[in-house]
């Protein structure tokens, strides 16, 4: 992906995972670049809030609601969110079942040889080749598609010496993926016990009030 204004090329990643790092007090995104190299990206609370705000702001356009009065958005977005999460649940179930089947099929071979098993292989390849602190977000939207592109500083070098900002990677998202990423970010922020005030248009408002509900991610 190329940012035309600055002629910057971002490696595109279609596979990533996310977890909260208590040591860093950051969300840690683990992704794979097209060259198969692994990269870890640290997201601060401020950057997570920025990402969520951009995703929520782009949803009406991606869903074809930009010309529809906002009062009618809630029901449509609520249904779209439920469908997206149901699709994610079904996909996760299918992946889990496939992994169980593959593990069972590989057991006789693994037990009969001196090679390391699948768990050892996974542990041995978990270390990233690059670690960045995300400092800048670029959002590009098209018809039913959204791309997030991140730029940041290499770590830990940037902590002790002047460093150049570098493109980290870009993540292409379909409409369902946008809903799923929002839900994932909210879940990780709750785990981090971050307080992020958000307006989620698919949550029913209390007492039948119109508009969006203010959803605060407070510590449990």
PDB file of C-alpha atoms in Angstrom, residues 10-135:
ATOM      1  CA  UNK A  10       3.361   0.087   3.757  1.00  0.00           C
ATOM      2  CA  UNK A  11       3.756  -3.708   3.899  1.00  0.00           C
ATOM      3  CA  UNK A  12       0.276  -5.242   3.927  1.00  0.00           C
ATOM      4  CA  UNK A  13      -0.576  -7.720   6.677  1.00  0.00           C
ATOM      5  CA  UNK A  14      -3.649  -9.944   6.548  1.00  0.00           C
ATOM      6  CA  UNK A  15      -2.782 -11.948   9.663  1.00  0.00           C
ATOM      7  CA  UNK A  16      -2.377 -10.499  13.120  1.00  0.00           C
ATOM      8  CA  UNK A  17      -3.150 -11.196  16.765  1.00  0.00           C
ATOM      9  CA  UNK A  18      -3.453  -8.900  19.764  1.00  0.00           C
ATOM     10  CA  UNK A  19      -2.843  -9.106  23.489  1.00  0.00           C
ATOM     11  CA  UNK A  20      -2.313  -6.784  26.432  1.00  0.00           C
ATOM     12  CA  UNK A  21       1.218  -6.429  27.768  1.00  0.00           C
ATOM     13  CA  UNK A  22       1.094  -5.525  31.455  1.00  0.00           C
ATOM     14  CA  UNK A  23       4.862  -4.931  31.453  1.00  0.00           C
ATOM     15  CA  UNK A  24       4.590  -2.268  28.739  1.00  0.00           C
ATOM     16  CA  UNK A  25       1.039  -1.129  29.619  1.00  0.00           C
ATOM     17  CA  UNK A  26       0.407  -1.348  25.878  1.00  0.00           C
ATOM     18  CA  UNK A  27      -1.618  -3.446  23.504  1.00  0.00           C
ATOM     19  CA  UNK A  28       0.746  -5.648  21.528  1.00  0.00           C
ATOM     20  CA  UNK A  29      -0.176  -6.442  17.921  1.00  0.00           C
ATOM     21  CA  UNK A  30       1.703  -9.379  16.408  1.00  0.00           C
ATOM     22  CA  UNK A  31       1.596  -9.458  12.609  1.00  0.00           C
ATOM     23  CA  UNK A  32       3.261 -11.109   9.643  1.00  0.00           C
ATOM     24  CA  UNK A  33       4.518  -9.125   6.681  1.00  0.00           C
ATOM     25  CA  UNK A  34       4.436 -10.286   3.031  1.00  0.00           C
ATOM     26  CA  UNK A  35       8.116 -11.286   3.305  1.00  0.00           C
ATOM     27  CA  UNK A  36       7.102 -13.668   6.139  1.00  0.00           C
ATOM     28  CA  UNK A  37       8.961 -11.603   8.750  1.00  0.00           C
ATOM     29  CA  UNK A  38       7.228 -11.110  12.084  1.00  0.00           C
ATOM     30  CA  UNK A  39       6.632  -7.674  13.564  1.00  0.00           C
ATOM     31  CA  UNK A  40       5.337  -6.549  16.950  1.00  0.00           C
ATOM     32  CA  UNK A  41       3.607  -3.184  17.248  1.00  0.00           C
ATOM     33  CA  UNK A  42       2.958  -1.457  20.565  1.00  0.00           C
ATOM     34  CA  UNK A  43      -0.272   0.563  20.818  1.00  0.00           C
ATOM     35  CA  UNK A  44      -0.573   3.179  23.524  1.00  0.00           C
ATOM     36  CA  UNK A  45      -3.898   4.060  25.130  1.00  0.00           C
ATOM     37  CA  UNK A  46      -3.963   7.257  23.059  1.00  0.00           C
ATOM     38  CA  UNK A  47      -3.348   5.392  19.804  1.00  0.00           C
ATOM     39  CA  UNK A  48      -6.017   2.787  20.611  1.00  0.00           C
ATOM     40  CA  UNK A  49      -8.517   5.558  21.231  1.00  0.00           C
ATOM     41  CA  UNK A  50      -7.597   7.134  17.900  1.00  0.00           C
ATOM     42  CA  UNK A  51      -8.037   3.821  16.064  1.00  0.00           C
ATOM     43  CA  UNK A  52     -11.436   3.208  17.662  1.00  0.00           C
ATOM     44  CA  UNK A  53     -12.626   6.725  16.868  1.00  0.00           C
ATOM     45  CA  UNK A  54     -11.612   6.341  13.212  1.00  0.00           C
ATOM     46  CA  UNK A  55     -13.251   2.919  12.883  1.00  0.00           C
ATOM     47  CA  UNK A  56     -16.507   4.134  14.399  1.00  0.00           C
ATOM     48  CA  UNK A  57     -16.499   7.304  12.290  1.00  0.00           C
ATOM     49  CA  UNK A  58     -16.050   5.319   9.053  1.00  0.00           C
ATOM     50  CA  UNK A  59     -18.702   2.671   9.764  1.00  0.00           C
ATOM     51  CA  UNK A  60     -21.722   4.623   8.426  1.00  0.00           C
ATOM     52  CA  UNK A  61     -19.923   5.248   5.132  1.00  0.00           C
ATOM     53  CA  UNK A  62     -18.808   1.621   4.829  1.00  0.00           C
ATOM     54  CA  UNK A  63     -22.348   0.422   5.578  1.00  0.00           C
ATOM     55  CA  UNK A  64     -23.897   2.774   3.016  1.00  0.00           C
ATOM     56  CA  UNK A  65     -25.531   5.011   5.621  1.00  0.00           C
ATOM     57  CA  UNK A  66     -23.767   8.293   4.862  1.00  0.00           C
ATOM     58  CA  UNK A  67     -26.899   9.705   3.191  1.00  0.00           C
ATOM     59  CA  UNK A  68     -29.299   8.296   5.797  1.00  0.00           C
ATOM     60  CA  UNK A  69     -30.327  10.367   8.847  1.00  0.00           C
ATOM     61  CA  UNK A  70     -28.288   9.335  11.882  1.00  0.00           C
ATOM     62  CA  UNK A  71     -31.446   8.521  13.847  1.00  0.00           C
ATOM     63  CA  UNK A  72     -31.851   5.406  11.664  1.00  0.00           C
ATOM     64  CA  UNK A  73     -28.265   4.210  11.972  1.00  0.00           C
ATOM     65  CA  UNK A  74     -28.522   2.364  15.274  1.00  0.00           C
ATOM     66  CA  UNK A  75     -30.707  -0.539  14.140  1.00  0.00           C
ATOM     67  CA  UNK A  76     -28.724  -1.116  10.943  1.00  0.00           C
ATOM     68  CA  UNK A  77     -25.345  -0.961  12.686  1.00  0.00           C
ATOM     69  CA  UNK A  78     -26.583  -3.119  15.551  1.00  0.00           C
ATOM     70  CA  UNK A  79     -27.668  -5.842  13.119  1.00  0.00           C
ATOM     71  CA  UNK A  80     -24.431  -5.573  11.137  1.00  0.00           C
ATOM     72  CA  UNK A  81     -22.385  -5.865  14.331  1.00  0.00           C
ATOM     73  CA  UNK A  82     -24.275  -8.956  15.489  1.00  0.00           C
ATOM     74  CA  UNK A  83     -23.847 -10.612  12.088  1.00  0.00           C
ATOM     75  CA  UNK A  84     -20.134  -9.801  12.001  1.00  0.00           C
ATOM     76  CA  UNK A  85     -19.541 -11.278  15.450  1.00  0.00           C
ATOM     77  CA  UNK A  86     -21.588 -14.386  14.586  1.00  0.00           C
ATOM     78  CA  UNK A  87     -19.439 -14.858  11.476  1.00  0.00           C
ATOM     79  CA  UNK A  88     -16.292 -14.485  13.598  1.00  0.00           C
ATOM     80  CA  UNK A  89     -17.535 -17.049  16.096  1.00  0.00           C
ATOM     81  CA  UNK A  90     -18.296 -19.537  13.313  1.00  0.00           C
ATOM     82  CA  UNK A  91     -14.892 -18.969  11.696  1.00  0.00           C
ATOM     83  CA  UNK A  92     -13.079 -19.398  15.027  1.00  0.00           C
ATOM     84  CA  UNK A  93     -14.952 -22.631  15.665  1.00  0.00           C
ATOM     85  CA  UNK A  94     -14.022 -23.973  12.241  1.00  0.00           C
ATOM     86  CA  UNK A  95     -10.363 -23.062  12.758  1.00  0.00           C
ATOM     87  CA  UNK A  96     -10.300 -24.695  16.205  1.00  0.00           C
ATOM     88  CA  UNK A  97     -11.843 -27.896  14.852  1.00  0.00           C
ATOM     89  CA  UNK A  98      -9.320 -27.979  12.004  1.00  0.00           C
ATOM     90  CA  UNK A  99      -6.418 -27.490  14.419  1.00  0.00           C
ATOM     91  CA  UNK A 100      -7.638 -30.358  16.603  1.00  0.00           C
ATOM     92  CA  UNK A 101      -7.928 -32.600  13.551  1.00  0.00           C
ATOM     93  CA  UNK A 102      -4.458 -31.639  12.304  1.00  0.00           C
ATOM     94  CA  UNK A 103      -2.962 -32.252  15.739  1.00  0.00           C
ATOM     95  CA  UNK A 104      -4.517 -35.704  15.942  1.00  0.00           C
ATOM     96  CA  UNK A 105      -3.263 -36.550  12.460  1.00  0.00           C
ATOM     97  CA  UNK A 106       0.274 -35.444  13.333  1.00  0.00           C
ATOM     98  CA  UNK A 107       0.524 -37.277  16.680  1.00  0.00           C
ATOM     99  CA  UNK A 108       1.713 -40.704  15.395  1.00  0.00           C
ATOM    100  CA  UNK A 109       4.483 -39.103  13.337  1.00  0.00           C
ATOM    101  CA  UNK A 110       5.566 -36.786  16.147  1.00  0.00           C
ATOM    102  CA  UNK A 111       5.734 -39.576  18.738  1.00  0.00           C
ATOM    103  CA  UNK A 112       7.706 -41.859  16.441  1.00  0.00           C
ATOM    104  CA  UNK A 113      10.484 -39.407  15.603  1.00  0.00           C
ATOM    105  CA  UNK A 114      13.072 -37.417  17.441  1.00  0.00           C
ATOM    106  CA  UNK A 115      11.859 -34.100  16.023  1.00  0.00           C
ATOM    107  CA  UNK A 116      10.220 -31.403  18.103  1.00  0.00           C
ATOM    108  CA  UNK A 117       6.426 -31.385  18.170  1.00  0.00           C
ATOM    109  CA  UNK A 118       4.096 -28.620  16.998  1.00  0.00           C
ATOM    110  CA  UNK A 119       4.144 -26.797  20.339  1.00  0.00           C
ATOM    111  CA  UNK A 120       7.928 -26.612  20.357  1.00  0.00           C
ATOM    112  CA  UNK A 121       7.959 -25.335  16.774  1.00  0.00           C
ATOM    113  CA  UNK A 122       5.484 -22.621  17.620  1.00  0.00           C
ATOM    114  CA  UNK A 123       7.455 -21.515  20.664  1.00  0.00           C
ATOM    115  CA  UNK A 124      10.669 -21.429  18.647  1.00  0.00           C
ATOM    116  CA  UNK A 125       9.232 -19.115  15.984  1.00  0.00           C
ATOM    117  CA  UNK A 126       7.386 -16.698  18.261  1.00  0.00           C
ATOM    118  CA  UNK A 127      10.144 -14.099  18.529  1.00  0.00           C
ATOM    119  CA  UNK A 128       9.551 -11.060  16.298  1.00  0.00           C
ATOM    120  CA  UNK A 129      12.203  -9.663  13.987  1.00  0.00           C
ATOM    121  CA  UNK A 130      10.983  -6.087  14.408  1.00  0.00           C
ATOM    122  CA  UNK A 131       9.367  -4.155  17.280  1.00  0.00           C
ATOM    123  CA  UNK A 132       7.796  -0.714  16.796  1.00  0.00           C
ATOM    124  CA  UNK A 133       5.919   1.853  18.858  1.00  0.00           C
ATOM    125  CA  UNK A 134       2.980   3.057  16.746  1.00  0.00           C
ATOM    126  CA  UNK A 135       2.936   6.862  16.528  1.00  0.00           C
TER     127      UNK A 135
END
